[in-house]
Short mmCIF file of C-alpha atoms in Angstrom, two decimals:
data_model
loop_
_atom_site.label_atom_id
_atom_site.label_comp_id
_atom_site.label_asym_id
_atom_site.label_seq_id
_atom_site.Cartn_x
_atom_site.Cartn_y
_atom_site.Cartn_z
CA MET A 1 0.07 0.03 -0.01
CA PHE A 2 2.83 2.37 0.92
CA THR A 3 4.50 1.83 -2.57
CA ARG A 4 1.17 2.37 -4.37
CA MET A 5 0.47 5.63 -2.40
CA LEU A 6 4.06 6.74 -3.28
CA LYS A 7 3.48 6.21 -6.99
CA LEU A 8 0.04 8.10 -6.71
CA ARG A 9 1.88 11.02 -5.06
CA LEU A 10 4.52 11.06 -7.70
CA LEU A 11 1.92 11.05 -10.42
CA ASN A 12 0.03 13.78 -8.70
CA ALA A 13 3.29 15.94 -9.04
CA VAL A 14 4.39 14.82 -12.48
CA ALA A 15 0.97 15.15 -14.29
CA PRO A 16 0.56 18.88 -13.71
CA ALA A 17 4.17 19.51 -14.84
CA TYR A 18 3.54 17.43 -17.98
CA PHE A 19 0.50 19.47 -18.72
CA PHE A 20 2.34 22.83 -18.40
CA VAL A 21 5.30 21.71 -20.44
CA ALA A 22 2.92 20.60 -23.20
CA THR A 23 1.03 23.82 -23.00
CA ALA A 24 4.27 25.90 -23.20
CA ALA A 25 5.46 23.85 -26.14
CA THR A 26 2.09 24.42 -27.98
CA PHE A 27 2.44 28.23 -27.50
CA ILE A 28 5.97 28.23 -28.74
CA LEU A 29 5.22 26.03 -31.84
CA HIS A 30 2.06 28.02 -32.66
CA PHE A 31 3.50 31.48 -32.54
CA CYS A 32 7.09 30.83 -33.53
CA PHE A 33 6.72 28.21 -36.19
CA PHE A 34 3.10 27.50 -37.31
CA ILE A 35 1.81 31.05 -37.96
CA PRO A 36 5.04 32.38 -39.63
CA THR A 37 5.24 29.38 -41.85
CA LEU A 38 1.66 28.96 -42.85
CA PHE A 39 1.02 32.77 -43.06
CA PRO A 40 4.42 34.44 -44.00
CA LYS A 41 4.63 38.27 -44.25
CA PRO A 42 0.98 39.17 -44.27
CA ASP A 43 1.27 42.01 -46.82
CA VAL A 44 -2.14 41.36 -48.31
CA ALA A 45 -5.16 42.41 -46.24
CA SER A 46 -6.93 39.08 -46.66
CA LEU A 47 -3.78 37.19 -45.52
CA GLY A 48 -3.51 39.43 -42.44
CA GLY A 49 -7.11 38.81 -41.75
CA ALA A 50 -6.49 35.06 -41.81
CA THR A 51 -3.65 35.24 -39.59
CA ALA A 52 -5.39 37.37 -37.12
CA LEU A 53 -8.32 34.83 -37.21
CA HIS A 54 -6.12 31.91 -36.39
CA VAL A 55 -4.55 33.88 -33.57
CA VAL A 56 -7.83 34.81 -32.09
CA VAL A 57 -9.18 31.26 -32.34
CA PHE A 58 -6.09 29.71 -30.74
CA LEU A 59 -6.08 32.23 -27.93
CA PHE A 60 -9.77 31.79 -27.31
CA LEU A 61 -9.33 27.99 -27.12
CA MET A 62 -6.28 28.33 -24.84
CA PHE A 63 -7.86 30.95 -22.68
CA ASN A 64 -10.95 28.77 -22.01
CA ALA A 65 -8.89 25.66 -21.43
CA LEU A 66 -6.41 27.26 -18.99
CA GLY A 67 -9.14 29.40 -17.41
CA ASN A 68 -11.30 26.31 -16.60
CA TYR A 69 -8.17 24.50 -15.46
CA ILE A 70 -7.51 27.15 -12.95
CA MET A 71 -11.04 27.46 -11.81
CA THR A 72 -11.03 23.70 -11.14
CA ILE A 73 -8.35 24.31 -8.76
CA ILE A 74 -9.56 27.63 -7.32
CA TYR A 75 -13.09 26.08 -6.52
CA PRO A 76 -12.17 22.70 -4.93
CA ALA A 77 -14.74 20.16 -4.03
CA GLU A 78 -13.64 20.05 -0.41
CA SER A 79 -15.88 20.37 2.59
CA ALA A 80 -15.34 23.75 4.44
CA ASN A 81 -17.11 22.39 7.58
CA GLN A 82 -15.41 19.10 8.01
CA THR A 83 -11.68 19.01 8.31
CA ALA A 84 -11.17 16.10 10.73
CA VAL A 85 -9.51 13.02 9.26
CA PRO A 86 -12.19 10.30 9.42
CA VAL A 87 -11.73 6.73 10.46
CA CYS A 88 -11.99 4.34 7.59
CA SER A 89 -15.19 2.12 7.67
CA PRO A 90 -14.66 -1.65 8.04
CA HIS A 91 -16.75 -1.82 4.80
CA CYS A 92 -14.61 0.55 2.89
CA SER A 93 -13.71 -0.83 -0.51
CA ASP A 94 -11.33 1.97 -1.52
CA LYS A 95 -8.42 1.87 0.95
CA VAL A 96 -5.72 3.41 -1.11
CA ASP A 97 -6.67 6.88 -2.41
CA ALA A 98 -9.87 7.66 -0.62
CA HIS A 99 -12.01 6.56 2.24
CA TYR A 100 -15.67 6.23 1.57
CA LEU A 101 -18.14 8.19 3.90
CA LEU A 102 -21.80 8.75 4.08
CA ASN A 103 -23.85 11.25 2.02
CA GLY A 104 -21.58 11.11 -0.94
CA ARG A 105 -18.46 12.46 1.00
CA HIS A 106 -15.00 10.93 0.85
CA PHE A 107 -11.75 11.54 2.54
CA CYS A 108 -9.06 11.76 -0.12
CA LYS A 109 -5.55 10.65 1.12
CA LEU A 110 -3.92 12.56 -1.68
CA CYS A 111 -5.75 15.82 -1.03
CA LYS A 112 -5.94 15.12 2.71
CA LYS A 113 -9.35 16.68 2.73
CA VAL A 114 -13.05 15.68 2.93
CA ILE A 115 -14.52 15.89 -0.55
CA LEU A 116 -18.17 16.63 -1.26
CA LYS A 117 -19.91 14.33 -3.91
CA ARG A 118 -16.48 13.14 -4.97
CA ASP A 119 -16.16 11.85 -8.52
CA HIS A 120 -12.50 11.06 -8.96
CA HIS A 121 -9.07 12.50 -8.28
CA CYS A 122 -7.74 14.38 -11.22
CA PHE A 123 -3.92 14.01 -11.51
CA PHE A 124 -3.49 16.79 -14.10
CA THR A 125 -5.04 19.41 -11.69
CA GLY A 126 -3.75 17.76 -8.55
CA ASN A 127 -7.07 17.82 -6.67
CA CYS A 128 -10.41 15.96 -6.41
CA ILE A 129 -13.29 16.63 -8.80
CA GLY A 130 -16.59 16.89 -7.12
CA ASN A 131 -19.96 18.81 -7.38
CA LYS A 132 -18.36 22.22 -6.92
CA ASN A 133 -15.77 22.08 -9.68
CA MET A 134 -17.24 19.50 -12.07
CA ARG A 135 -18.58 22.13 -14.40
CA TYR A 136 -15.00 23.61 -14.80
CA PHE A 137 -13.49 20.14 -15.22
CA ILE A 138 -15.94 19.25 -18.02
CA MET A 139 -15.35 22.70 -19.79
CA PHE A 140 -11.67 22.07 -19.36
CA CYS A 141 -11.89 18.76 -21.03
CA ILE A 142 -14.03 20.35 -23.92
CA TYR A 143 -11.71 23.15 -24.66
CA THR A 144 -8.54 21.00 -24.23
CA SER A 145 -9.71 18.56 -26.76
CA CYS A 146 -10.75 21.25 -29.15
CA THR A 147 -7.37 22.98 -28.76
CA CYS A 148 -5.58 19.70 -29.35
CA LEU A 149 -7.53 19.12 -32.59
CA TYR A 150 -6.99 22.57 -33.72
CA CYS A 151 -3.12 22.22 -33.17
CA LEU A 152 -3.24 18.93 -34.66
CA VAL A 153 -4.55 20.28 -37.97
CA LEU A 154 -2.05 23.18 -37.88
CA GLY A 155 0.71 20.71 -37.21
CA VAL A 156 -0.25 18.52 -40.20
CA ALA A 157 -0.30 21.72 -42.27
CA PHE A 158 3.06 22.78 -40.99
CA LEU A 159 4.71 19.36 -41.91
CA THR A 160 3.05 19.50 -45.40
CA VAL A 161 4.15 23.03 -46.20
CA GLU A 162 7.68 22.96 -44.39
CA TYR A 163 8.85 19.42 -45.03
CA SER A 164 6.58 18.35 -47.98
CA THR A 165 5.07 15.46 -45.81
CA SER A 166 2.20 13.92 -47.55
CA PHE A 167 -0.78 12.78 -45.43
CA GLU A 168 -2.87 11.40 -48.53
CA ASN A 169 -2.18 7.90 -47.38
CA PRO A 170 -4.38 7.01 -44.33
CA LEU A 171 -1.47 4.91 -42.95
CA THR A 172 0.80 7.99 -42.90
CA PHE A 173 0.05 8.87 -39.43
CA LEU A 174 0.65 5.36 -38.13
CA THR A 175 4.11 5.22 -39.55
CA LEU A 176 5.05 8.92 -39.15
CA LEU A 177 6.68 8.68 -35.68
CA PRO A 178 8.94 5.68 -36.28
CA LEU A 179 9.93 6.99 -39.76
CA SER A 180 10.70 10.42 -38.36
CA ALA A 181 12.66 8.98 -35.59
CA GLY A 182 14.77 6.90 -37.92
CA TYR A 183 15.42 9.70 -40.40
CA PHE A 184 16.46 11.97 -37.35
CA PHE A 185 18.98 9.46 -36.09
CA MET A 186 20.35 8.92 -39.60
CA GLY A 187 20.71 12.68 -39.88
CA THR A 188 18.32 13.23 -42.64
CA SER A 189 15.72 15.21 -40.75
CA SER A 190 15.76 18.03 -38.32
CA GLY A 191 15.00 17.93 -34.58
CA LEU A 192 12.22 20.40 -35.16
CA GLN A 193 10.53 17.95 -37.54
CA LEU A 194 10.80 15.09 -35.02
CA PHE A 195 9.61 17.34 -32.29
CA VAL A 196 6.46 18.49 -34.13
CA VAL A 197 5.66 14.86 -34.94
CA LEU A 198 5.99 13.95 -31.29
CA MET A 199 3.62 16.77 -30.50
CA LEU A 200 1.11 15.60 -33.02
CA TYR A 201 0.92 12.28 -30.96
CA VAL A 202 0.79 14.28 -27.69
CA TRP A 203 -2.11 16.41 -29.03
CA LEU A 204 -3.92 13.30 -30.43
CA GLY A 205 -3.60 11.44 -27.15
CA ILE A 206 -4.64 14.32 -24.74
CA GLY A 207 -7.53 15.30 -27.21
CA LEU A 208 -8.91 11.75 -27.29
CA VAL A 209 -8.58 11.33 -23.45
CA CYS A 210 -10.24 14.67 -22.78
CA ALA A 211 -12.95 14.02 -25.18
CA CYS A 212 -13.72 10.65 -23.61
CA PHE A 213 -13.68 12.15 -20.08
CA CYS A 214 -16.11 14.83 -21.23
CA CYS A 215 -18.64 12.44 -22.64
CA GLN A 216 -18.34 10.13 -19.58
CA GLN A 217 -18.65 12.98 -17.01
CA VAL A 218 -21.65 14.64 -18.97
CA LEU A 219 -23.51 11.19 -18.93
CA LEU A 220 -22.89 10.80 -15.27
CA VAL A 221 -23.97 14.31 -14.33
CA ALA A 222 -27.15 13.77 -16.39
CA ARG A 223 -27.95 10.62 -14.55
CA GLY A 224 -27.23 12.31 -11.24
CA GLN A 225 -24.39 9.91 -10.44
CA THR A 226 -20.73 10.14 -9.71
CA TRP A 227 -17.79 7.89 -10.77
CA CYS A 228 -17.41 6.52 -7.33
CA GLN A 229 -21.11 5.66 -7.07
CA MET A 230 -20.98 4.01 -10.40
CA GLN A 231 -18.04 1.87 -9.52
CA ARG A 232 -20.07 0.59 -6.57
CA GLY A 233 -23.17 0.09 -8.60
CA GLN A 234 -25.10 2.81 -6.63
CA ARG A 235 -27.69 5.15 -8.09
CA HIS A 236 -27.97 8.78 -6.80
CA SER A 237 -30.55 9.09 -4.19
CA ASN A 238 -31.98 12.12 -5.75
CA GLN A 239 -33.93 10.85 -8.77
CA SER A 240 -34.12 14.27 -10.50
CA PRO A 241 -34.77 14.72 -14.34
CA TRP A 242 -31.64 14.86 -16.29
CA LYS A 243 -32.16 18.62 -17.13
CA ALA A 244 -32.28 19.38 -13.36
CA ASN A 245 -29.14 17.47 -12.76
CA LEU A 246 -27.27 19.30 -15.52
CA GLU A 247 -28.47 22.59 -14.16
CA ASP A 248 -27.41 21.63 -10.69
CA VAL A 249 -23.82 21.39 -12.00
CA PHE A 250 -23.73 23.93 -14.85
CA GLY A 251 -26.02 26.54 -13.32
CA ALA A 252 -28.73 28.67 -14.75
CA ARG A 253 -26.19 30.82 -16.66
CA TRP A 254 -24.58 27.73 -18.39
CA ILE A 255 -24.46 29.51 -21.83
CA LEU A 256 -22.09 32.01 -20.25
CA GLY A 257 -20.06 29.28 -18.94
CA LEU A 258 -19.76 27.89 -22.51
CA ILE A 259 -17.70 30.82 -23.76
CA LEU A 260 -16.02 32.22 -20.50
CA PRO A 261 -14.38 30.43 -17.68
CA VAL A 262 -16.64 32.16 -14.97
CA GLN A 263 -18.72 31.03 -11.89
CA THR A 264 -22.15 30.06 -13.16
CA VAL A 265 -23.28 28.23 -9.91
CA GLU A 266 -23.99 30.45 -7.01
CA THR A 267 -22.79 29.15 -3.76
CA SER A 268 -25.43 29.37 -0.95
CA SER A 269 -26.41 27.72 2.29
CA GLU A 270 -27.48 24.67 0.23
CA ASP A 271 -23.94 23.54 0.05
CA ALA A 272 -23.95 23.60 3.85
CA HIS A 273 -27.05 21.54 3.86
CA LYS A 274 -25.58 18.98 1.59
CA GLN A 275 -22.57 18.69 3.82
CA GLY A 276 -24.69 17.64 6.70
#
């Protein structure tokens, strides 16, 4: 158990660092290589407009992805009224990363806090996802997957323009990484080309994972269920309609939350009632 907890704590520290490194590399590639290569010297007004459009789209996607990432951390799912470390129940089935409590609360050993309606522990944010920050987590997944898809398209265009790489064959993407690595070690391709190819797979992987997480979490929220409850085969005690369950997480101003990383669910005494 100690070795597994050590691995989880190490992953809890490495995953956010990996995310920020990938984000920084994405910014550098976009502004230092993709835009200058795909839209060189915008002398024509239409070309300058296309460059500005791509910059605005990229910044909008990154702003929402990073904004919701920060909001997921700023608004944790922890209980403000219960800070004591609980004693694990003899019937607890999760003795490694969380202790199961009553009323949908858990004590997370990684966060060392009592979590309200705990869904899971996100290693990329370094905290638990619950009812308070579920909306930000879902929007973070949506905009991260969109950003990765956008960068994937620009990366493919960059390789096509800069290195004349053809993607007409559907199998090109499957053999691109081993061939690029082989050409790099033989000295026939540049390090930048290999790095862009690596980032293509990083964007593809992160984008698919975030898209799957998003679909899963939206389905669970609509059912009024958490991941912890689903693992135990439990239904949520509140059998509300799916629209009410979605509004409980996304709030009445959910449209505003789709375009800006802002708080759309008002915190009130209801949270304190749920904690009881």
